[in-house]
Every structure is written in structure tokens, then in C-alpha cells.
Amino acid sequence: MISDMKESVMFLASYPPLYRQPYSAHMFVEKYMFGRHMEKERVMEFLMQTRPPHGADEKGENIDVLPIIGPAYIGKSTFVEHVCQDERVRNHFSLILVYSKNCLKDETAAGFRDNCLIEHQNDNALEEKLLIVIELSGDVDDETWERLYLSKRSMPHGSKMIITSRSKEIVRFGTTQALSLKCLPTEAYWYFFKRLAFGSDDPEQHPKLVSMAMEMAHKMKGSFMYAHIASALLRANFSIKSWTMVLMNLREFMEKNVSLLGEEYPDDLKDYPQCTWNLTKPKHDEYFMLYEICPRRSGVEDVPDITMMDLLYGCAQPRGKYEVLFWKSQIPPYFNYVCTCETVICEQ
């Protein structure tokens, strides 16, 4: 069909592509950081800004610090990784370091850099500039931060620092206004979930399935992680019967966990465990209690063989306490989200 199209293809390829977001995202939505375009430009502006040599701000800081805050699993690490992958950033900084131990309490100025991962090293950089990314789960006390100030002062001129956390308290360490990552707008999240659930199928050809998918998207409240899990369940069996089962179980999941924990947004739970069950059984004779979900870097830390899908479809039936692979991200930094689980047999 395209044997006579060689010249046409060459002609089109000679022009730079015009990307339209989110319209082109349906082709690679699972392997692309969806949305966050305005946020990225804000961070890029911060990173590319330069101050006069030996300049300092009103706090006496000679290193610019950008705090990024947001709830758990909102995509802070993924967002920063996406920024660090940008060629403009990699050409601007000679070294990009990432500290991901979540706690600075026992760190010293002398040993801090030794505990950082080298994200990127540019040996051809015209001048030495460092970008240090610090990933925290909570707050850090002022004494610890001041102790690490010595390591900041030893950084070359033009270096930058990004600190991420769930805690809003880290805002006080910033030399510029903090960036707050929130859930996607309703319309953008619906587009994202629709593309995951329907893939290359045309949603307009399945109005009943679209109606069910919209309700699921509404109940998941902007959670990226639950969007991927729910869409995998839907794609496993593209039928009204199967989608109805998934929707009914999602309703029950939300109702049961809201009643237990008083929380409605599944990715911002501060109390554990959550509770789920085998989706293929009409009667719940056992529950899976899901404890804290922890990200592990791919290729660095081991991950369990049992997946969340194995539990939900009854492909694995472990007992006692064990770990499951809750979700595996397809985009950098390719986190494996591991959850500690416990099987609880229901009393008859």
C-alpha cells in the first residue's frame, strides 16, 4: 500500500514534527509523563537562571533552592527525573546528583555527596555546575539543614538544588517560590484514563463502556497508580460484563476503605492498611490487607515475583505477610512500587 509513497515520506520527514498535546499522547501515554507542561517550564526557568558571580540572595544563600511539594505518589520523583532528562538541563550542568534516602538526619556535610546517585555527568561542560536533587518523604529539622549548608557552600557557582517532599514545611528552605504538584484537572485526567483503558479502540463506538469508565475516573480522584491498575483490569477483558465487574468492585473498594479510614483519595492515604480481595470470586472469603507502598529503583533493589494483578485474579494465593509488586512504572526513573500485604481469612 505504501510502495509508491517513498518520495512523499521523505518530503514529510524533511520538516520538523509539530507535537500537539494531549492529542498525540494516545500513541505513547503509558511511556510518557502526561501533563505537567506548565510545571516543567517553571522548573526549567529556575534551572536556567543565572545570578552574578559571588551573588547571594537576601538570606545570604549562594545556592538557589527550589522546593517541590505534593501528596504521596503524585509523581514528584517522576517529574524531576523528566526535567533532568531534558537535554537543556544536561548540557547546562556538569553533574546531576540525586539523594533518595528520604531522611537527612544522619547526613554530614563531608559524606553527603558520597550518598548521592550520579544521574548524569557531562565531561564536555564549559564550566562546572552541579544540580543536586534531594528526595524526602517528610520534613527535615533546621539543625540538619544548617549542617549541610557547608556542602552547599562548597558547590561551584551556578549550581542549583531541588528538594521534594510530601511535607509543606520544606518550603522554608527555598530561595524561590515552591512548586506544588497537584492532581491533573478533571478533563486531562479523564483523557489520560480513557487512553489507557481503550487504547487504540475508538471510545465513541462503546458508549456504555465510556459511561462506566467515566465513573471509574471520577472515583479514582486523579490517582496515576490506580488509573494504570484499573485500566489493566479493563483491557484484560474488553466486554460490558467484565467492565461491570471491575466497576462494582471499585465502588465496593472505595466504600469499604472510606468507612475504615475516612479517606477518599486512594494515593494520599496516611493510615494503613487498605483492603481489597479476589475479583473473580462472587463471595469474599478472604481479604488482602495492603500496607505502605514503597518505591524501589529498577535494577538497584529486588522486587517480588507476585504482582497485584496475580492477587486480584487469584493467580497467586500466598498466606501470612508477603510483598507484592503493586505497580511498575514504564517511565523514568522506572520505579517498582512494592506493597507489603497480609491475607486475612474471613470468619464464617
Coordinates of C-alpha atoms in Angstrom, one line a residue:
M1 CA 0.0 0.0 0.0
I2 CA 2.9 2.4 0.6
S3 CA 5.3 1.2 -2.1
D4 CA 4.7 4.4 -4.1
M5 CA 4.9 6.7 -1.1
K6 CA 8.7 6.9 -0.7
E7 CA 9.1 10.4 -2.0
S8 CA 6.1 11.6 0.0
V9 CA 7.5 10.2 3.2
M10 CA 10.9 11.7 2.6
F11 CA 9.3 15.1 1.9
L12 CA 7.3 15.0 5.1
A13 CA 10.3 13.8 7.1
S14 CA 12.3 16.9 6.0
Y15 CA 10.1 19.1 8.2
P16 CA 10.2 19.2 12.0
P17 CA 7.2 17.5 13.6
L18 CA 4.6 19.6 15.3
Y19 CA 3.6 18.0 18.6
R20 CA 0.1 18.6 19.9
Q21 CA -0.6 17.7 23.5
P22 CA -2.6 15.8 24.6
Y23 CA -3.8 14.7 21.1
S24 CA -0.7 12.8 20.2
A25 CA -0.3 11.2 23.6
H26 CA -2.6 8.3 22.8
M27 CA 0.3 6.7 21.0
F28 CA 2.6 6.6 24.0
V29 CA 0.6 7.7 27.0
E30 CA 2.0 4.7 29.1
K31 CA 5.6 5.7 28.4
Y32 CA 5.3 9.4 28.7
M33 CA 5.0 11.9 31.6
F34 CA 1.4 13.0 30.8
G35 CA 0.7 16.7 31.5
R36 CA 2.9 18.8 33.8
H37 CA 4.0 21.0 30.8
M38 CA 3.5 24.3 32.6
E39 CA 5.2 23.0 35.8
K40 CA 8.1 21.8 33.7
E41 CA 8.6 25.2 32.1
R42 CA 8.5 26.8 35.6
V43 CA 11.4 24.4 36.8
M44 CA 13.3 24.9 33.5
E45 CA 13.2 28.7 34.1
F46 CA 14.6 28.2 37.6
L47 CA 17.4 26.0 36.5
M48 CA 18.5 28.1 33.5
Q49 CA 18.5 31.4 35.5
T50 CA 22.0 32.7 36.4
R51 CA 23.0 35.0 39.2
P52 CA 26.0 37.4 39.1
P53 CA 29.3 35.8 40.3
H54 CA 29.5 35.7 44.0
G55 CA 26.0 36.9 44.3
A56 CA 23.7 36.0 47.2
D57 CA 20.1 36.4 48.0
E58 CA 18.6 38.2 50.9
K59 CA 19.1 35.2 53.1
G60 CA 22.8 35.0 52.3
E61 CA 22.4 31.9 50.3
N62 CA 24.7 31.5 47.3
I63 CA 22.9 28.4 46.0
D64 CA 19.4 28.6 44.6
V65 CA 17.0 26.0 46.1
L66 CA 13.6 25.1 44.7
P67 CA 11.2 23.1 46.9
I68 CA 8.6 20.8 45.2
I69 CA 5.8 19.6 47.4
G70 CA 2.8 17.3 46.8
P71 CA 1.0 14.3 48.2
A72 CA 2.4 10.8 48.1
Y73 CA 2.6 9.1 44.7
I74 CA 1.6 12.3 42.8
G75 CA 4.7 11.9 40.7
K76 CA 7.3 14.3 42.3
S77 CA 10.3 12.0 41.6
T78 CA 9.0 11.2 38.1
F79 CA 8.5 14.8 37.3
V80 CA 12.0 15.8 38.5
E81 CA 13.5 12.9 36.6
H82 CA 11.7 14.1 33.4
V83 CA 13.3 17.5 33.9
C84 CA 16.7 16.0 34.5
Q85 CA 16.4 14.0 31.2
D86 CA 15.9 17.3 29.2
E87 CA 19.0 18.0 27.0
R88 CA 19.0 21.6 28.1
V89 CA 19.5 20.6 31.7
R90 CA 22.1 18.0 30.8
N91 CA 24.1 20.5 28.8
H92 CA 23.8 23.2 31.4
F93 CA 25.1 21.2 34.4
S94 CA 28.3 19.2 34.5
L95 CA 26.9 16.9 37.2
I96 CA 23.4 15.9 38.3
L97 CA 23.2 14.1 41.7
V98 CA 20.2 12.5 43.3
Y99 CA 19.8 11.8 47.1
S100 CA 16.9 9.4 47.6
K101 CA 17.3 8.1 51.1
N102 CA 14.3 10.1 52.3
C103 CA 16.0 11.3 55.5
L104 CA 18.8 13.7 56.1
K105 CA 19.0 13.3 59.8
D106 CA 22.3 11.4 60.0
E107 CA 24.0 13.0 57.0
T108 CA 27.1 15.1 57.3
A109 CA 28.4 17.8 55.0
A110 CA 31.5 15.7 54.3
G111 CA 29.7 12.5 53.4
F112 CA 26.5 13.9 51.8
R113 CA 27.7 13.7 48.2
D114 CA 29.0 10.2 48.7
N115 CA 25.5 9.0 49.4
C116 CA 24.1 10.6 46.2
L117 CA 23.5 8.7 42.9
I118 CA 25.1 10.1 39.8
E119 CA 22.2 10.8 37.5
H120 CA 24.2 12.4 34.7
Q121 CA 27.8 13.6 34.2
N122 CA 28.8 15.9 31.4
D123 CA 32.5 15.9 30.9
N124 CA 32.3 18.3 28.0
A125 CA 30.6 21.1 30.0
L126 CA 32.2 24.5 29.6
E127 CA 32.1 25.2 33.3
E128 CA 31.4 23.2 36.5
K129 CA 27.9 23.4 37.7
L130 CA 26.0 20.9 39.9
L131 CA 22.4 20.1 40.2
I132 CA 21.5 18.2 43.4
V133 CA 18.1 16.7 43.8
I134 CA 17.1 15.7 47.4
E135 CA 14.0 13.4 47.7
L136 CA 12.4 13.4 51.2
S137 CA 9.2 11.8 52.4
G138 CA 8.8 14.3 55.3
D139 CA 10.3 17.4 56.9
V140 CA 13.9 18.0 57.9
D141 CA 14.9 19.9 61.0
D142 CA 16.7 23.2 60.8
E143 CA 19.8 22.0 62.6
T144 CA 20.4 19.2 60.0
W145 CA 19.8 21.6 57.1
E146 CA 22.2 24.1 58.5
R147 CA 24.8 21.4 59.0
L148 CA 24.5 20.5 55.3
Y149 CA 24.9 24.2 54.4
L150 CA 28.7 23.6 54.4
S151 CA 28.3 21.2 51.5
K152 CA 26.2 23.7 49.7
R153 CA 28.8 26.4 50.1
S154 CA 31.4 24.1 48.5
M155 CA 29.3 23.8 45.4
P156 CA 30.6 25.8 42.3
H157 CA 28.9 29.0 41.3
G158 CA 25.8 28.5 39.2
S159 CA 24.8 25.2 41.0
K160 CA 21.2 24.5 41.9
M161 CA 19.3 22.4 44.3
I162 CA 15.8 20.8 44.1
I163 CA 14.2 19.4 47.2
T164 CA 11.0 17.3 47.0
S165 CA 8.7 16.2 49.9
R166 CA 5.2 15.5 50.9
S167 CA 5.6 18.0 53.8
K168 CA 4.8 21.7 53.1
E169 CA 7.3 22.6 55.8
I170 CA 10.3 22.3 53.4
V171 CA 9.1 25.5 51.7
R172 CA 11.1 27.5 54.3
F173 CA 14.3 26.2 52.8
G174 CA 13.6 27.6 49.3
T175 CA 15.2 30.6 47.8
T176 CA 12.3 30.9 45.3
Q177 CA 8.6 30.2 45.4
A178 CA 7.8 26.5 46.0
L179 CA 6.2 24.4 43.2
S180 CA 3.1 22.4 44.4
L181 CA 2.3 19.4 42.3
K182 CA -1.4 18.6 42.4
C183 CA -3.8 16.1 40.6
L184 CA -4.4 16.7 37.0
P185 CA -7.5 18.7 36.1
T186 CA -10.6 16.6 35.7
E187 CA -10.7 16.8 31.9
A188 CA -7.0 15.9 31.5
Y189 CA -7.2 13.0 33.9
W190 CA -10.3 11.7 32.0
Y191 CA -8.4 11.9 28.7
F192 CA -5.4 10.1 30.3
F193 CA -7.5 7.3 31.8
K194 CA -9.6 6.9 28.6
R195 CA -6.5 6.4 26.5
L196 CA -5.2 3.8 29.0
A197 CA -8.5 1.9 29.1
F198 CA -9.4 2.0 25.4
G199 CA -6.0 2.0 23.8
S200 CA -6.4 2.1 20.0
D201 CA -10.1 1.4 20.2
D202 CA -12.5 4.3 19.4
P203 CA -14.4 5.1 22.7
E204 CA -17.3 6.6 20.7
Q205 CA -18.0 3.1 19.4
H206 CA -18.6 1.9 23.0
P207 CA -20.9 4.4 24.8
K208 CA -21.8 2.0 27.6
L209 CA -18.1 1.3 28.4
V210 CA -17.4 5.1 28.2
S211 CA -20.1 5.7 30.8
M212 CA -18.5 3.1 33.2
A213 CA -15.0 4.4 32.6
M214 CA -16.1 8.0 33.4
E215 CA -17.4 6.8 36.8
M216 CA -14.2 5.0 37.5
A217 CA -12.1 8.0 36.6
H218 CA -14.3 10.1 39.0
K219 CA -13.8 7.7 41.9
M220 CA -10.1 7.4 41.5
K221 CA -9.6 11.2 42.1
G222 CA -6.6 11.7 39.9
S223 CA -4.5 8.8 41.0
F224 CA -2.0 7.8 38.4
M225 CA -1.2 4.5 40.1
Y226 CA -4.8 3.4 40.3
A227 CA -5.5 4.5 36.8
H228 CA -2.9 2.1 35.5
I229 CA -4.1 -0.8 37.6
A230 CA -7.8 -0.2 36.7
S231 CA -7.0 0.1 33.0
A232 CA -5.0 -3.1 33.1
L233 CA -8.1 -4.9 34.5
L234 CA -10.3 -3.4 31.9
R235 CA -8.0 -4.2 28.9
A236 CA -7.8 -7.8 30.2
N237 CA -11.4 -8.4 29.0
F238 CA -12.9 -5.9 26.7
S239 CA -16.6 -6.6 27.4
I240 CA -19.5 -5.0 29.2
K241 CA -19.7 -7.9 31.7
S242 CA -16.1 -7.7 32.7
W243 CA -16.1 -3.9 32.9
T244 CA -19.3 -4.0 35.1
M245 CA -17.5 -6.4 37.5
V246 CA -14.5 -4.1 37.7
L247 CA -16.7 -1.0 38.3
M248 CA -18.8 -2.8 41.0
N249 CA -15.6 -3.9 42.8
L250 CA -14.2 -0.4 42.6
R251 CA -17.3 1.0 44.2
E252 CA -17.1 -1.5 47.0
F253 CA -13.4 -0.9 47.4
M254 CA -13.9 2.8 47.8
E255 CA -16.9 2.5 50.1
K256 CA -15.2 -0.1 52.4
N257 CA -11.9 1.8 52.7
V258 CA -13.6 5.2 53.2
S259 CA -15.5 3.6 56.0
L260 CA -12.4 2.2 57.5
L261 CA -10.0 5.1 57.1
G262 CA -12.1 8.1 56.4
E263 CA -10.1 8.9 53.3
E264 CA -11.3 9.2 49.7
Y265 CA -8.3 9.9 47.6
P266 CA -6.5 6.5 47.4
D267 CA -3.0 7.8 46.8
D268 CA -2.9 10.1 49.7
L269 CA -3.7 7.7 52.5
K270 CA -1.9 8.3 55.7
D271 CA -3.3 5.4 57.6
Y272 CA -2.9 1.8 56.6
P273 CA -3.9 -0.8 55.7
Q274 CA -6.2 -0.7 52.7
C275 CA -8.4 -3.6 52.0
T276 CA -9.1 -5.5 48.7
W277 CA -10.0 -9.0 47.5
N278 CA -10.1 -11.6 44.7
L279 CA -12.2 -10.1 41.9
T280 CA -13.1 -13.4 40.4
K281 CA -14.9 -14.8 43.5
P282 CA -18.6 -13.9 44.0
K283 CA -18.2 -14.2 47.7
H284 CA -15.3 -12.6 49.7
D285 CA -13.9 -15.4 51.8
E286 CA -10.6 -13.6 52.4
Y287 CA -9.2 -10.1 52.2
F288 CA -5.8 -8.7 51.2
M289 CA -4.7 -6.0 53.6
L290 CA -2.4 -3.6 51.8
Y291 CA 0.2 -1.8 53.9
E292 CA 2.5 1.1 52.9
I293 CA 3.6 1.2 49.3
C294 CA 7.3 1.9 48.8
P295 CA 9.1 2.8 45.6
R296 CA 12.2 0.8 44.6
R297 CA 14.5 1.9 41.8
S298 CA 14.6 -0.6 38.9
G299 CA 17.9 -2.6 38.7
V300 CA 19.0 -1.4 42.1
E301 CA 16.6 -3.2 44.5
D302 CA 14.9 -6.6 44.3
V303 CA 11.2 -6.8 43.6
P304 CA 8.8 -9.7 44.4
D305 CA 7.6 -12.1 41.8
I306 CA 3.9 -11.8 42.9
T307 CA 2.1 -8.9 41.3
M308 CA -1.1 -7.1 42.3
M309 CA -2.8 -8.5 39.3
D310 CA -1.9 -12.0 40.5
L311 CA -3.8 -11.3 43.8
L312 CA -6.8 -9.7 42.2
Y313 CA -7.3 -12.6 39.7
G314 CA -6.4 -15.4 42.1
C315 CA -3.3 -16.4 40.1
A316 CA -1.3 -16.5 43.4
Q317 CA -2.6 -17.4 46.9
P318 CA 0.1 -16.5 49.4
R319 CA -0.5 -16.7 53.1
G320 CA 0.6 -14.6 56.1
K321 CA 2.6 -11.5 55.3
Y322 CA 4.4 -11.1 52.0
E323 CA 5.4 -8.5 49.4
V324 CA 3.7 -7.9 46.0
L325 CA 4.7 -5.7 43.1
F326 CA 1.9 -3.2 43.2
W327 CA 2.8 -1.4 40.0
K328 CA 5.8 -1.0 37.7
S329 CA 6.2 2.4 36.1
Q330 CA 7.1 2.5 32.4
I331 CA 8.8 5.9 32.5
P332 CA 12.0 7.1 34.2
P333 CA 13.0 6.6 36.9
Y334 CA 11.2 3.3 36.4
F335 CA 10.1 2.8 40.0
N336 CA 8.8 -0.5 41.1
Y337 CA 6.1 0.1 43.7
V338 CA 6.2 -2.7 46.3
C339 CA 3.5 -3.2 48.8
T340 CA 3.5 -5.3 52.0
C341 CA 0.4 -7.4 52.1
E342 CA -1.3 -9.8 54.5
T343 CA -4.0 -12.3 53.7
V344 CA -6.8 -12.4 56.2
I345 CA -9.4 -15.2 56.2
C346 CA -12.9 -14.1 56.8
E347 CA -14.8 -15.6 59.7
Q348 CA -17.7 -17.7 58.8

